[in-house]
Tab-separated table of C-alpha atoms in Angstrom:
chain	number	residue	atom	x	y	z
A	19	MET	CA	0.108	0.074	-0.096
A	20	LYS	CA	1.333	3.330	-1.019
A	21	LEU	CA	1.102	6.245	1.519
A	22	ILE	CA	-0.946	9.116	0.347
A	23	ASP	CA	1.689	11.855	0.792
A	24	ILE	CA	-0.343	14.993	1.691
A	25	PRO	CA	-0.144	17.026	4.737
A	26	PRO	CA	-3.572	15.989	6.160
A	27	VAL	CA	-2.365	12.351	6.389
A	28	TRP	CA	0.827	13.434	8.197
A	29	LEU	CA	-1.365	15.788	10.570
A	30	ALA	CA	-3.827	12.713	11.225
A	31	LEU	CA	-0.523	10.706	12.041
A	32	PHE	CA	0.634	13.282	14.406
A	33	ILE	CA	-2.782	13.583	16.183
A	34	ALA	CA	-3.176	9.869	16.336
A	35	ILE	CA	0.302	9.743	18.237
A	36	ALA	CA	-0.824	12.624	20.681
A	37	TRP	CA	-4.087	10.976	21.207
A	38	GLY	CA	-2.487	7.603	21.948
A	39	GLN	CA	0.040	9.063	24.447
A	40	SER	CA	-2.929	10.814	26.125
A	41	THR	CA	-5.057	7.900	26.268
A	42	TYR	CA	-2.546	5.067	27.065
A	43	TYR	CA	0.368	6.929	28.713
A	44	PRO	CA	-0.812	9.819	30.741
A	45	VAL	CA	2.452	10.507	32.389
A	46	LEU	CA	2.776	14.214	33.034
A	47	THR	CA	0.055	16.753	33.383
A	48	LEU	CA	-0.536	20.280	32.660
A	49	ASN	CA	-4.154	20.023	32.552
A	50	SER	CA	-5.864	23.296	33.887
A	51	GLY	CA	-8.505	25.625	32.683
A	52	LEU	CA	-5.818	27.746	30.934
A	53	THR	CA	-4.482	24.946	28.942
A	54	GLN	CA	-8.049	23.896	27.936
A	55	LEU	CA	-8.766	27.551	26.843
A	56	LEU	CA	-5.349	27.854	25.044
A	57	GLY	CA	-5.843	24.529	23.234
A	58	GLY	CA	-9.365	25.459	22.209
A	59	MET	CA	-8.078	28.950	20.772
A	60	LEU	CA	-5.411	27.205	18.994
A	61	ILE	CA	-7.767	24.779	17.513
A	62	GLY	CA	-10.403	27.187	16.498
A	63	GLY	CA	-7.788	29.793	15.263
A	64	GLY	CA	-6.338	27.102	13.192
A	65	LEU	CA	-9.681	26.194	11.543
A	66	VAL	CA	-10.628	29.859	10.866
A	67	LEU	CA	-6.917	30.189	9.319
A	68	MET	CA	-7.599	27.325	7.202
A	69	ALA	CA	-10.882	28.389	5.983
A	70	MET	CA	-9.527	31.855	5.144
A	71	ALA	CA	-6.788	30.137	3.022
A	72	VAL	CA	-9.151	28.027	1.186
A	73	VAL	CA	-11.362	30.983	0.269
A	74	GLU	CA	-8.321	32.589	-1.365
A	75	PHE	CA	-7.461	29.284	-3.363
A	76	ARG	CA	-11.144	29.278	-4.502
A	77	LYS	CA	-10.958	32.955	-5.326
A	78	TRP	CA	-7.758	32.536	-7.489
A	79	LYS	CA	-9.025	29.294	-9.022
A	80	THR	CA	-5.748	27.474	-8.182
A	81	THR	CA	-4.901	24.103	-6.620
A	82	ILE	CA	-4.767	23.460	-3.066
A	83	ILE	CA	-3.096	20.033	-3.567
A	84	PRO	CA	0.836	19.981	-2.728
A	85	HIS	CA	2.974	18.754	-5.433
A	86	GLN	CA	0.603	20.145	-8.311
A	87	GLU	CA	1.411	23.281	-10.331
A	88	ALA	CA	-0.363	26.459	-9.183
A	89	ASN	CA	-2.221	28.652	-11.699
A	90	ALA	CA	-1.822	31.578	-9.666
A	91	LEU	CA	0.403	33.278	-7.288
A	92	ILE	CA	-1.838	33.963	-4.032
A	93	THR	CA	-0.631	37.029	-2.381
A	94	SER	CA	-3.964	38.464	-1.022
A	95	GLY	CA	-5.930	37.855	2.053
A	96	ILE	CA	-4.221	35.636	4.877
A	97	PHE	CA	-1.352	34.882	2.152
A	98	SER	CA	-0.420	38.561	2.741
A	99	LYS	CA	0.619	37.533	6.293
A	100	SER	CA	2.091	34.022	5.811
A	101	ARG	CA	3.034	31.988	2.627
A	102	ASN	CA	1.751	28.983	4.357
A	103	PRO	CA	-1.306	29.663	6.328
A	104	ILE	CA	-2.679	26.058	6.049
A	105	TYR	CA	0.501	24.541	7.324
A	106	LEU	CA	0.514	27.107	10.096
A	107	ALA	CA	-3.054	26.056	11.011
A	108	ASP	CA	-2.103	22.416	10.989
A	109	ALA	CA	0.416	23.111	13.437
A	110	MET	CA	-1.801	25.197	15.464
A	111	VAL	CA	-4.630	22.283	15.597
A	112	LEU	CA	-1.873	19.756	16.477
A	113	ALA	CA	-0.698	22.073	19.376
A	114	GLY	CA	-4.347	22.778	20.539
A	115	LEU	CA	-5.023	19.028	20.641
A	116	ILE	CA	-1.956	18.189	22.467
A	117	LEU	CA	-2.863	20.820	25.066
A	118	ARG	CA	-6.590	19.915	25.268
A	119	TRP	CA	-5.694	16.214	25.615
A	120	ASP	CA	-2.857	16.938	27.937
A	121	ALA	CA	-0.457	14.871	25.889
A	122	VAL	CA	2.420	16.829	27.409
A	123	LEU	CA	5.051	14.137	26.277
A	124	CYS	CA	3.864	15.026	22.574
A	125	LEU	CA	4.783	18.671	22.868
A	126	PRO	CA	8.162	17.891	20.715
A	127	LEU	CA	5.716	16.759	17.979
A	128	ILE	CA	4.939	20.311	17.089
A	129	PRO	CA	8.337	21.293	15.890
A	130	VAL	CA	9.005	17.836	14.344
A	131	PHE	CA	5.762	18.454	12.495
A	132	VAL	CA	6.853	21.875	11.340
A	133	TRP	CA	10.186	20.591	10.128
A	134	LEU	CA	8.696	17.731	8.425
A	135	ILE	CA	6.178	19.738	6.405
A	136	GLU	CA	8.712	22.175	5.484
A	137	LYS	CA	11.115	19.478	3.912
A	138	ARG	CA	8.419	17.209	2.440
A	139	PHE	CA	6.157	20.058	1.078
A	140	ILE	CA	7.014	23.719	1.469
A	141	VAL	CA	10.629	23.505	-0.143
A	142	GLY	CA	9.287	21.784	-3.364
A	143	GLU	CA	6.278	24.157	-3.477
A	144	GLU	CA	8.466	27.092	-3.214
A	145	ARG	CA	10.945	25.752	-5.999
A	146	ARG	CA	7.771	25.272	-8.352
A	147	LEU	CA	6.539	28.716	-7.627
A	148	ARG	CA	9.903	30.473	-7.957
A	149	SER	CA	10.158	28.683	-11.307
A	150	LYS	CA	6.869	29.731	-12.604
A	151	PHE	CA	6.368	33.081	-11.182
A	152	GLY	CA	10.046	34.352	-11.026
A	153	VAL	CA	10.320	37.778	-9.819
A	154	ALA	CA	6.930	38.036	-8.631
A	155	PHE	CA	7.403	35.097	-6.262
A	156	HIS	CA	10.812	36.626	-5.134
A	157	ARG	CA	9.233	40.015	-4.217
A	158	TYR	CA	6.414	37.965	-2.425
A	159	THR	CA	9.113	36.074	-0.300
A	160	GLU	CA	10.890	39.321	0.441
A	161	LYS	CA	7.657	40.802	2.154
A	162	THR	CA	5.693	37.771	3.373
A	163	ARG	CA	7.371	35.325	5.818
A	164	ARG	CA	7.168	31.662	5.409
A	165	TRP	CA	5.287	30.787	8.552
A	166	VAL	CA	4.340	33.905	10.512
């Protein structure tokens, strides 16, 4: 069976690990009203960020699927603040779930997830965008950060 290499699959894997740690190995605890609130805010903020990015993809009629060629360079809306708002949203949702589930041992998964997404997806996407949109993409990278 070939792994479907798209970010939601990786996010689901990392979420499953966090859930498993929380459910079967509840070793340390940070559980408090504050961590529950912060976790909920991260999840909610991540979902809003994803929705904002999807709206821009639809507006510009370009693909949201990694490894496919983009029809347009999106620099408006949420993409004026982050070049990768969906990946940022994924990391926020992961962090939020880790906090909500009190999966403290899984906190290191957040930077590992960010690193993996950058290496498996972002680097190639940016290479394709640079090749297709040249100077326009270069200008965009100069004024808009990769993550935040």
